[in-house]
Short mmCIF file of C-alpha atoms in Angstrom, two decimals:
data_model
loop_
_atom_site.label_atom_id
_atom_site.label_comp_id
_atom_site.label_asym_id
_atom_site.label_seq_id
_atom_site.Cartn_x
_atom_site.Cartn_y
_atom_site.Cartn_z
CA MET A 1 1.04 16.77 -3.55
CA VAL A 2 2.99 17.51 0.16
CA LEU A 3 1.12 18.74 3.17
CA LEU A 4 1.50 19.29 6.98
CA THR A 5 -1.70 19.64 8.86
CA SER A 6 -2.55 19.99 12.44
CA ASN A 7 -5.99 18.49 11.53
CA PRO A 8 -7.31 15.00 11.08
CA ILE A 9 -6.40 13.71 7.82
CA ASP A 10 -9.31 12.68 5.52
CA VAL A 11 -7.98 9.51 3.71
CA GLN A 12 -10.87 9.95 1.13
CA THR A 13 -9.74 13.54 0.19
CA VAL A 14 -6.11 12.26 -0.21
CA LEU A 15 -7.39 9.36 -2.41
CA LYS A 16 -9.23 11.66 -4.61
CA SER A 17 -5.97 13.88 -5.25
CA VAL A 18 -4.24 11.15 -6.66
CA ALA A 19 -6.97 9.26 -8.57
CA THR A 20 -6.56 9.64 -12.45
CA PRO A 21 -7.98 8.19 -15.63
CA GLY A 22 -4.63 6.61 -16.45
CA SER A 23 -4.41 5.06 -12.89
CA GLY A 24 -4.63 1.27 -12.61
CA GLY A 25 -3.45 1.01 -8.96
CA ILE A 26 -3.03 3.22 -6.06
CA ASP A 27 -1.16 2.29 -3.03
CA ILE A 28 -1.93 4.17 0.26
CA PHE A 29 0.02 3.94 3.45
CA ILE A 30 -1.55 5.03 6.47
CA GLY A 31 0.61 5.48 9.66
CA THR A 32 -1.67 5.32 12.86
CA THR A 33 -0.65 5.79 16.56
CA ARG A 34 -0.49 2.53 18.34
CA ASP A 35 -1.30 2.09 21.88
CA HIS A 36 1.91 0.84 22.86
CA SER A 37 5.89 1.54 22.25
CA GLY A 38 8.56 -0.56 23.36
CA GLY A 39 6.20 -2.50 25.80
CA ARG A 40 4.91 0.62 27.38
CA ALA A 41 1.27 1.75 27.11
CA VAL A 42 0.68 5.32 25.16
CA THR A 43 -2.03 7.54 25.61
CA SER A 44 -1.35 9.98 22.67
CA LEU A 45 1.39 11.32 20.45
CA GLU A 46 2.61 14.49 19.34
CA TYR A 47 4.67 15.92 16.45
CA GLU A 48 6.54 18.60 15.89
CA ALA A 49 8.43 19.70 12.38
CA TYR A 50 10.85 22.14 11.22
CA GLU A 51 7.74 23.17 8.73
CA PRO A 52 9.49 24.83 5.79
CA MET A 53 12.34 22.23 5.41
CA ALA A 54 9.91 19.31 6.19
CA LEU A 55 8.03 20.37 3.12
CA ARG A 56 11.01 20.66 0.82
CA GLU A 57 12.24 17.15 1.81
CA MET A 58 8.54 15.66 1.26
CA GLU A 59 8.86 17.55 -2.34
CA ARG A 60 12.63 16.22 -2.86
CA ILE A 61 11.33 12.68 -1.66
CA GLU A 62 8.34 12.82 -4.47
CA ARG A 63 10.76 13.81 -7.00
CA GLN A 64 12.90 11.01 -6.18
CA ALA A 65 10.06 8.72 -6.40
CA ARG A 66 9.10 10.05 -9.81
CA LYS A 67 12.56 9.37 -11.28
CA LYS A 68 12.67 5.99 -10.28
CA TRP A 69 9.25 4.85 -11.35
CA PRO A 70 6.48 6.02 -13.95
CA LEU A 71 3.97 7.58 -11.43
CA GLU A 72 0.50 9.39 -12.07
CA LYS A 73 0.17 11.19 -8.68
CA VAL A 74 1.96 11.16 -5.22
CA ALA A 75 0.48 12.66 -2.24
CA ILE A 76 2.43 12.91 1.27
CA VAL A 77 0.40 14.24 4.38
CA HIS A 78 1.68 14.31 7.64
CA ARG A 79 -0.16 15.61 10.55
CA LEU A 80 1.34 17.67 13.53
CA GLY A 81 0.31 18.62 16.61
CA SER A 82 -1.44 16.16 19.08
CA VAL A 83 -2.81 12.94 17.47
CA PRO A 84 -4.95 10.26 19.43
CA ILE A 85 -4.11 6.58 19.44
CA GLY A 86 -5.88 5.37 16.36
CA GLU A 87 -5.44 8.15 14.16
CA ALA A 88 -3.40 8.66 11.26
CA SER A 89 -0.38 10.46 11.68
CA VAL A 90 0.81 10.18 7.84
CA VAL A 91 -0.73 9.29 4.78
CA ILE A 92 1.29 8.61 1.35
CA ALA A 93 -0.74 7.64 -1.78
CA VAL A 94 0.46 6.75 -5.13
CA SER A 95 -1.20 6.22 -8.16
CA SER A 96 0.29 4.46 -11.22
CA ALA A 97 -0.99 2.69 -14.34
CA HIS A 98 0.50 -0.47 -12.95
CA ARG A 99 0.20 -1.93 -9.04
CA LYS A 100 3.55 -2.80 -9.03
CA GLN A 101 5.24 0.56 -9.39
CA ALA A 102 2.47 2.05 -7.07
CA PHE A 103 3.44 -0.44 -4.18
CA GLU A 104 7.47 0.19 -4.75
CA ALA A 105 7.07 3.95 -4.98
CA CYS A 106 4.66 4.21 -1.90
CA ARG A 107 7.25 2.08 0.13
CA PHE A 108 10.16 3.98 -0.95
CA VAL A 109 8.22 7.19 0.06
CA ILE A 110 7.56 6.35 3.46
CA ASP A 111 10.70 4.69 4.13
CA ALA A 112 12.45 7.92 2.93
CA LEU A 113 10.46 10.06 5.20
CA LYS A 114 11.07 8.38 8.25
CA LYS A 115 14.80 8.79 7.51
CA GLU A 116 14.80 12.16 6.03
CA VAL A 117 12.21 14.68 6.85
CA PRO A 118 12.77 16.65 9.88
CA ILE A 119 9.51 15.69 11.97
CA TRP A 120 9.65 14.51 15.32
CA LYS A 121 7.55 12.31 17.52
CA ARG A 122 6.80 12.93 21.48
CA GLU A 123 5.12 9.98 23.16
CA HIS A 124 2.96 10.45 26.29
CA PHE A 125 2.82 7.57 28.39
CA ALA A 126 0.23 6.05 30.47
CA ASP A 127 2.35 6.45 33.62
CA GLY A 128 2.35 10.22 33.20
CA THR A 129 5.83 10.29 31.70
CA GLU A 130 6.83 11.65 28.02
CA GLU A 131 9.81 11.35 25.95
CA TRP A 132 10.97 12.37 22.38
CA SER A 133 10.82 8.81 20.21
CA GLY A 134 14.00 7.54 18.86
CA GLN A 135 16.45 9.71 21.12
CA ARG A 136 17.19 6.70 23.19
CA ASN A 137 19.65 5.58 20.39
CA LEU A 138 21.35 9.11 20.28
CA THR A 139 22.13 8.52 23.90
CA LEU A 140 23.47 5.27 23.52
CA ASN A 141 25.68 6.23 20.97
CA ASP A 142 26.87 9.01 22.55
CA LYS A 143 27.27 7.46 26.13
CA SER A 144 24.97 10.17 27.75
CA ILE A 145 21.89 10.33 29.29
CA ILE A 146 19.90 12.82 27.33
CA GLY A 147 16.56 12.29 26.27
CA ASN A 148 15.70 9.24 28.32
CA MET B 1 30.13 35.95 11.53
CA ASN B 2 26.18 35.88 12.74
CA VAL B 3 23.85 32.94 11.76
CA GLN B 4 20.56 32.09 13.02
CA LEU B 5 20.51 28.96 15.38
CA ARG B 6 17.38 26.93 15.14
CA LEU B 7 16.89 24.03 17.45
CA PHE B 8 14.23 21.31 17.24
CA SER B 9 12.75 18.49 19.58
CA VAL B 10 15.21 17.23 22.13
CA ALA B 11 17.88 19.81 21.15
CA ARG B 12 15.79 22.69 21.90
CA ASP B 13 14.66 21.12 25.44
CA LEU B 14 18.05 20.74 26.32
CA ALA B 15 19.38 24.30 25.23
CA GLY B 16 16.23 25.86 26.65
CA PHE B 17 15.94 28.02 23.58
CA SER B 18 14.46 27.45 19.98
CA GLU B 19 15.93 30.07 17.96
CA ARG B 20 19.07 32.74 18.61
CA MET B 21 21.19 34.59 16.55
CA VAL B 22 24.81 33.42 17.42
CA ASP B 23 28.35 35.03 16.59
CA LEU B 24 30.37 31.53 15.62
CA GLY B 25 33.75 33.84 14.77
CA ARG B 26 35.55 33.64 11.56
CA ASN B 27 35.03 31.02 8.81
CA PRO B 28 32.75 28.78 10.79
CA ARG B 29 31.91 25.42 9.72
CA ALA B 30 28.30 24.09 10.58
CA GLY B 31 29.43 21.41 12.92
CA GLU B 32 30.45 24.31 15.13
CA VAL B 33 27.18 25.09 16.19
CA LEU B 34 27.52 22.03 18.56
CA GLU B 35 30.48 23.37 20.07
CA TYR B 36 28.56 26.73 20.64
CA LEU B 37 25.72 24.86 22.24
CA ALA B 38 28.17 22.68 24.47
CA GLU B 39 29.28 25.70 26.07
CA HIS B 40 25.78 26.25 27.41
CA ASN B 41 25.38 22.24 28.26
CA PRO B 42 28.14 19.82 27.71
CA GLU B 43 26.16 16.92 26.95
CA PHE B 44 26.03 18.60 23.24
CA ALA B 45 29.53 17.89 22.95
CA GLY B 46 28.91 14.00 22.56
CA TRP B 47 26.08 14.63 19.68
CA ARG B 48 28.18 14.90 16.74
CA SER B 49 27.93 11.55 15.43
CA SER B 50 24.10 11.56 15.95
CA ILE B 51 22.94 14.95 14.76
CA ARG B 52 22.32 16.40 11.36
CA ILE B 53 22.76 20.17 10.48
CA ALA B 54 20.78 22.16 7.92
CA VAL B 55 21.47 25.19 6.52
CA ASN B 56 18.77 27.22 4.97
CA GLU B 57 16.48 24.32 5.14
CA GLU B 58 19.01 21.51 3.53
CA TYR B 59 20.85 19.12 5.00
CA VAL B 60 24.92 19.88 4.87
CA SER B 61 27.86 17.91 5.85
CA GLN B 62 29.42 18.97 9.27
CA ASP B 63 32.61 20.78 7.68
CA HIS B 64 30.04 22.88 5.23
CA ALA B 65 31.23 26.45 5.37
CA LEU B 66 28.59 28.98 6.80
CA ASN B 67 28.01 32.39 5.44
CA GLU B 68 26.66 35.45 7.29
CA GLY B 69 22.77 35.36 8.14
CA ASP B 70 22.58 31.41 7.28
CA GLU B 71 19.70 29.74 9.17
CA VAL B 72 21.47 26.83 10.61
CA ALA B 73 19.25 23.77 12.25
CA VAL B 74 20.22 21.25 14.48
CA ILE B 75 18.36 18.12 13.43
CA PRO B 76 18.42 15.42 16.04
CA PRO B 77 17.34 11.92 14.71
CA VAL B 78 14.03 12.37 13.18
CA SER B 79 10.96 10.06 13.98
CA GLY B 80 7.99 11.29 11.87
CA GLY B 81 5.66 8.74 10.33
CA MET C 1 -13.45 -9.49 6.02
CA VAL C 2 -14.17 -10.42 2.62
CA LEU C 3 -16.83 -9.10 0.34
CA LEU C 4 -18.34 -8.81 -3.07
CA THR C 5 -20.71 -6.24 -3.66
CA SER C 6 -22.41 -4.16 -6.86
CA ASN C 7 -22.10 -1.05 -5.10
CA PRO C 8 -19.28 1.63 -5.28
CA ILE C 9 -16.80 0.69 -2.64
CA ASP C 10 -16.27 3.04 0.18
CA VAL C 11 -12.55 3.28 1.18
CA GLN C 12 -13.27 5.15 4.41
CA THR C 13 -15.56 2.21 5.44
CA VAL C 14 -12.79 -0.52 4.45
CA LEU C 15 -10.44 1.50 6.53
CA LYS C 16 -12.38 1.67 9.59
CA SER C 17 -12.85 -1.99 9.33
CA VAL C 18 -9.19 -2.49 9.62
CA ALA C 19 -7.94 -0.04 12.27
CA THR C 20 -7.04 -1.32 15.37
CA PRO C 21 -5.27 0.30 18.46
CA GLY C 22 -2.62 -2.13 17.99
CA SER C 23 -2.04 -0.95 14.50
CA GLY C 24 1.20 1.07 13.40
CA GLY C 25 0.39 0.75 9.81
CA ILE C 26 -2.28 0.21 7.14
CA ASP C 27 -1.48 -0.47 3.57
CA ILE C 28 -4.34 -0.04 1.12
CA PHE C 29 -4.40 -1.07 -2.31
CA ILE C 30 -6.88 0.24 -4.37
CA GLY C 31 -7.54 -1.08 -8.39
CA THR C 32 -9.42 1.27 -10.35
CA THR C 33 -10.67 1.19 -14.00
CA ARG C 34 -8.27 2.64 -16.40
CA ASP C 35 -9.26 4.60 -19.42
CA HIS C 36 -7.36 2.63 -21.70
CA SER C 37 -6.17 -1.39 -22.23
CA GLY C 38 -3.50 -2.35 -24.53
CA GLY C 39 -3.40 1.03 -26.58
CA ARG C 40 -7.51 1.05 -26.81
CA ALA C 41 -9.59 3.39 -25.25
CA VAL C 42 -11.83 1.76 -22.60
CA THR C 43 -15.46 3.13 -21.76
CA SER C 44 -16.38 0.90 -18.75
CA LEU C 45 -15.80 -2.39 -17.23
CA GLU C 46 -17.92 -5.40 -15.90
CA TYR C 47 -16.89 -7.68 -13.50
CA GLU C 48 -18.23 -11.54 -13.07
CA ALA C 49 -17.64 -13.88 -10.44
CA TYR C 50 -18.47 -17.43 -9.23
CA GLU C 51 -19.65 -15.72 -6.27
CA PRO C 52 -19.43 -18.50 -3.44
CA MET C 53 -16.28 -20.05 -4.73
CA ALA C 54 -14.76 -16.34 -4.98
CA LEU C 55 -15.48 -15.63 -1.35
CA ARG C 56 -13.91 -18.89 -0.44
CA GLU C 57 -10.87 -18.03 -2.28
CA MET C 58 -10.63 -14.66 -0.69
CA GLU C 59 -10.76 -16.23 2.63
CA ARG C 60 -8.19 -18.67 2.05
CA ILE C 61 -5.93 -15.78 0.55
CA GLU C 62 -6.33 -13.96 3.98
CA ARG C 63 -5.51 -17.25 5.97
CA GLN C 64 -2.56 -17.61 3.90
CA ALA C 65 -1.46 -13.91 4.34
CA ARG C 66 -2.08 -14.42 8.32
CA LYS C 67 0.20 -17.70 8.26
CA LYS C 68 3.17 -15.61 6.55
CA TRP C 69 3.08 -12.21 8.66
CA PRO C 70 1.58 -11.18 11.96
CA LEU C 71 -1.51 -8.98 11.31
CA GLU C 72 -3.91 -7.18 12.83
CA LYS C 73 -6.88 -7.19 10.28
CA VAL C 74 -7.47 -7.76 6.47
CA ALA C 75 -10.04 -6.62 4.15
CA ILE C 76 -10.62 -7.84 0.68
CA VAL C 77 -13.53 -6.32 -1.18
CA HIS C 78 -14.31 -6.72 -5.03
CA ARG C 79 -16.79 -5.01 -6.89
CA LEU C 80 -18.94 -6.62 -9.42
CA GLY C 81 -21.02 -5.61 -12.16
CA SER C 82 -20.46 -2.58 -14.32
CA VAL C 83 -17.72 -0.14 -12.86
CA PRO C 84 -17.13 3.31 -14.38
CA ILE C 85 -13.67 4.41 -15.37
CA GLY C 86 -11.50 5.90 -12.30
CA GLU C 87 -13.92 3.77 -9.82
CA ALA C 88 -12.31 1.24 -7.69
CA SER C 89 -12.74 -2.45 -8.67
CA VAL C 90 -10.91 -3.94 -5.79
CA VAL C 91 -9.73 -2.53 -2.40
CA ILE C 92 -7.34 -4.71 0.03
CA ALA C 93 -6.58 -3.06 3.17
CA VAL C 94 -3.99 -4.86 5.67
CA SER C 95 -3.40 -3.54 9.17
CA SER C 96 -0.19 -4.66 11.30
CA ALA C 97 1.88 -3.41 14.16
CA HIS C 98 4.77 -2.40 11.43
CA ARG C 99 4.74 -1.16 8.02
CA LYS C 100 6.94 -3.61 6.37
CA GLN C 101 4.27 -6.57 7.10
CA ALA C 102 1.32 -4.59 5.92
CA PHE C 103 2.97 -3.68 2.83
CA GLU C 104 4.28 -7.01 2.12
CA ALA C 105 0.76 -9.04 2.95
CA CYS C 106 -1.24 -6.35 1.05
CA ARG C 107 1.02 -7.13 -2.13
CA PHE C 108 0.72 -10.80 -1.52
CA VAL C 109 -2.99 -10.48 -1.34
CA ILE C 110 -3.67 -8.48 -4.42
CA ASP C 111 -1.38 -10.75 -6.43
CA ALA C 112 -3.05 -13.89 -5.25
CA LEU C 113 -6.54 -12.42 -5.77
CA LYS C 114 -5.54 -11.57 -9.36
CA LYS C 115 -4.34 -15.45 -9.94
CA GLU C 116 -6.45 -17.17 -7.92
CA VAL C 117 -10.10 -15.71 -7.38
CA PRO C 118 -12.99 -16.81 -9.66
CA ILE C 119 -13.52 -13.21 -11.23
CA TRP C 120 -13.58 -12.20 -14.79
CA LYS C 121 -13.46 -8.84 -16.35
CA ARG C 122 -15.10 -7.63 -19.56
CA GLU C 123 -13.68 -4.50 -21.20
CA HIS C 124 -16.25 -2.38 -23.17
CA PHE C 125 -14.19 -0.19 -25.63
CA ALA C 126 -14.69 3.17 -27.04
CA ASP C 127 -14.82 1.67 -30.72
CA GLY C 128 -18.07 -0.43 -29.59
CA THR C 129 -16.49 -3.74 -29.01
CA GLU C 130 -16.24 -5.53 -25.95
CA GLU C 131 -14.17 -8.60 -25.07
CA TRP C 132 -13.39 -10.73 -21.96
CA SER C 133 -10.08 -9.69 -20.45
CA GLY C 134 -7.07 -11.87 -20.55
CA GLN C 135 -8.68 -14.51 -22.93
CA ARG C 136 -6.25 -13.60 -25.57
CA ASN C 137 -3.61 -15.75 -24.04
CA LEU C 138 -6.02 -18.58 -23.57
CA THR C 139 -6.50 -18.37 -27.44
CA LEU C 140 -2.79 -18.00 -28.03
CA ASN C 141 -1.65 -20.86 -26.04
CA ASP C 142 -4.23 -23.04 -27.28
CA LYS C 143 -4.12 -21.92 -31.27
CA SER C 144 -7.85 -21.34 -31.30
CA ILE C 145 -9.77 -17.83 -31.98
CA ILE C 146 -11.90 -18.10 -28.80
CA GLY C 147 -12.49 -14.70 -26.93
CA ASN C 148 -10.87 -12.31 -29.42
CA MET D 1 -22.90 -40.09 -13.41
CA ASN D 2 -24.70 -36.75 -13.25
CA VAL D 3 -22.99 -33.71 -12.15
CA GLN D 4 -24.03 -29.90 -12.04
CA LEU D 5 -21.99 -28.21 -14.80
CA ARG D 6 -21.38 -24.45 -14.35
CA LEU D 7 -19.84 -22.24 -16.95
CA PHE D 8 -18.50 -18.56 -16.39
CA SER D 9 -17.11 -15.85 -18.47
CA VAL D 10 -15.81 -16.69 -22.08
CA ALA D 11 -16.91 -20.61 -21.41
CA ARG D 12 -20.32 -19.53 -20.81
CA ASP D 13 -20.44 -17.44 -23.99
CA LEU D 14 -18.80 -20.14 -26.14
CA ALA D 15 -21.13 -22.86 -24.66
CA GLY D 16 -24.35 -20.90 -25.11
CA PHE D 17 -25.52 -21.94 -20.97
CA SER D 18 -24.17 -21.15 -17.91
CA GLU D 19 -25.68 -24.13 -15.67
CA ARG D 20 -26.59 -27.93 -16.60
CA MET D 21 -27.15 -31.21 -15.11
CA VAL D 22 -24.87 -33.47 -17.40
CA ASP D 23 -24.13 -37.30 -17.55
CA LEU D 24 -20.58 -38.03 -17.86
CA GLY D 25 -20.86 -41.71 -17.82
CA ARG D 26 -18.88 -44.01 -15.36
CA ASN D 27 -16.00 -42.84 -12.95
CA PRO D 28 -15.68 -39.49 -14.66
CA ARG D 29 -12.60 -37.24 -14.17
CA ALA D 30 -12.77 -33.43 -13.62
CA GLY D 31 -11.16 -32.85 -17.29
CA GLU D 32 -13.85 -34.62 -18.91
CA VAL D 33 -16.30 -31.80 -18.58
CA LEU D 34 -14.21 -30.38 -21.69
CA GLU D 35 -14.65 -33.44 -23.85
CA TYR D 36 -18.31 -32.60 -22.95
CA LEU D 37 -18.57 -29.30 -24.12
CA ALA D 38 -16.24 -30.10 -27.13
CA GLU D 39 -19.13 -32.06 -28.56
CA HIS D 40 -21.36 -28.72 -28.39
CA ASN D 41 -18.14 -26.46 -29.53
CA PRO D 42 -14.99 -28.29 -30.99
CA GLU D 43 -12.85 -25.18 -29.69
CA PHE D 44 -13.53 -26.27 -26.13
CA ALA D 45 -11.24 -29.34 -26.94
CA GLY D 46 -8.02 -26.99 -27.13
CA TRP D 47 -8.72 -25.54 -23.56
CA ARG D 48 -7.39 -28.20 -21.29
CA SER D 49 -4.01 -26.49 -20.91
CA SER D 50 -5.40 -23.13 -20.13
CA ILE D 51 -8.53 -23.91 -18.13
CA ARG D 52 -9.10 -24.90 -14.47
CA ILE D 53 -11.99 -26.97 -13.24
CA ALA D 54 -13.40 -26.72 -9.41
CA VAL D 55 -15.68 -29.21 -7.92
CA ASN D 56 -17.70 -28.10 -5.03
CA GLU D 57 -15.95 -24.63 -4.95
CA GLU D 58 -12.27 -25.77 -4.75
CA TYR D 59 -9.72 -26.08 -7.32
CA VAL D 60 -9.06 -29.63 -8.36
CA SER D 61 -6.76 -31.27 -10.73
CA GLN D 62 -8.17 -32.43 -14.23
CA ASP D 63 -7.70 -36.14 -13.19
CA HIS D 64 -9.91 -35.73 -9.99
CA ALA D 65 -12.32 -38.15 -9.48
CA LEU D 66 -15.90 -36.79 -9.61
CA ASN D 67 -18.85 -37.90 -7.40
CA GLU D 68 -22.64 -37.93 -8.29
CA GLY D 69 -24.02 -34.33 -7.74
CA ASP D 70 -21.11 -32.63 -7.30
CA GLU D 71 -20.88 -29.19 -8.76
CA VAL D 72 -18.13 -28.91 -11.51
CA ALA D 73 -17.10 -25.27 -12.77
CA VAL D 74 -15.27 -24.47 -15.81
CA ILE D 75 -12.57 -21.57 -14.71
CA PRO D 76 -11.38 -19.82 -17.61
CA PRO D 77 -8.28 -17.73 -16.88
CA VAL D 78 -9.48 -15.33 -14.28
CA SER D 79 -8.91 -11.46 -14.48
CA GLY D 80 -10.11 -9.98 -11.32
CA GLY D 81 -8.30 -7.19 -9.45
#
């Protein structure tokens, strides 16, 4: 199950979506918005996606995980729009007969999501400024000043 | 050849538009959308090493040959999660 | 936070207990009762603990995890008594500024719990028999027939 | 010397009791509770390699010296989780 939503993510619902009678272990990763980033106070975050492609990439990552591990169910849910501090921006849940596979697959999915899925985070700072997260590297690599 | 160009995040902010039908000439490669964008804002010229291009919702290499009507998206470094 | 309870474990409550403004990642492991064990159909499980010592061991494991990783909060909750198939017998939640630490610490805690905490599982099988789980090794090692 | 013996899980089922004050003689070691139990059921004699002993809610080695009034628990292989 893959989902993009502008509503708060209900972890209990995600958990239910992966619970099966054959599951011995479920690993859930919850990414939450932190109140600081690079030493600066953050007041809120905003996420934008290239939605149809993001869903395709999420499905591709689920298929990759299922090839690597014998899994029961996989759920990948990402929130879009504004996300207040402390709320979940992403929830990954993986069920498997044994816990080792659930842990490894869950970590694989969040790592792959962060690398591959076209979603972007914009940070709003307490000092009133805002910027697209992770674009500082872009500008450093390319010796330009975009995105700072 | 006309393709549908889509921009996201910092690329959209820099170009000032999110979607546009653009003519890339004959036998264009995916990476050439950056040259098109650099005509509007020279900063795009330096992006080739960091940006990824998706055609019809799938990542492609920058020398991928484009077809008429392709949806070509400029994907700055992603930061979901 | 460590807890032994004979009530169903509410994952949402455990999650709330570890969410902090400094958390960037929360990893939750949920051990659920499977409908089969060693090829045999299981109808329900029962857990017994040496309660005060189990709580001490759970606290010790939390301290060990905090020594190894910079963590925000840790919750270790184990259910006792009868647990129907599909319900959670154990829930571990770990919050940290970064996801890598949350994953590693969560896995460390469940692995340590399964080795060290004096809790025992009794499996009730569909064929009407029941037995203490994991005692088969005891009997094989010791060439006796206890626990089969 | 009297200690409070506590049995759990398969050990309790085999011995037929869960808690008992027992006299282990002079200068007993933790592992000697298995000898005490083996007098009731010889199967306990073979357990030494698999069982752990806890004294006052902490794991100890089998040669740990016991004190008057200690709570000595027989811990069969645990299976929580």
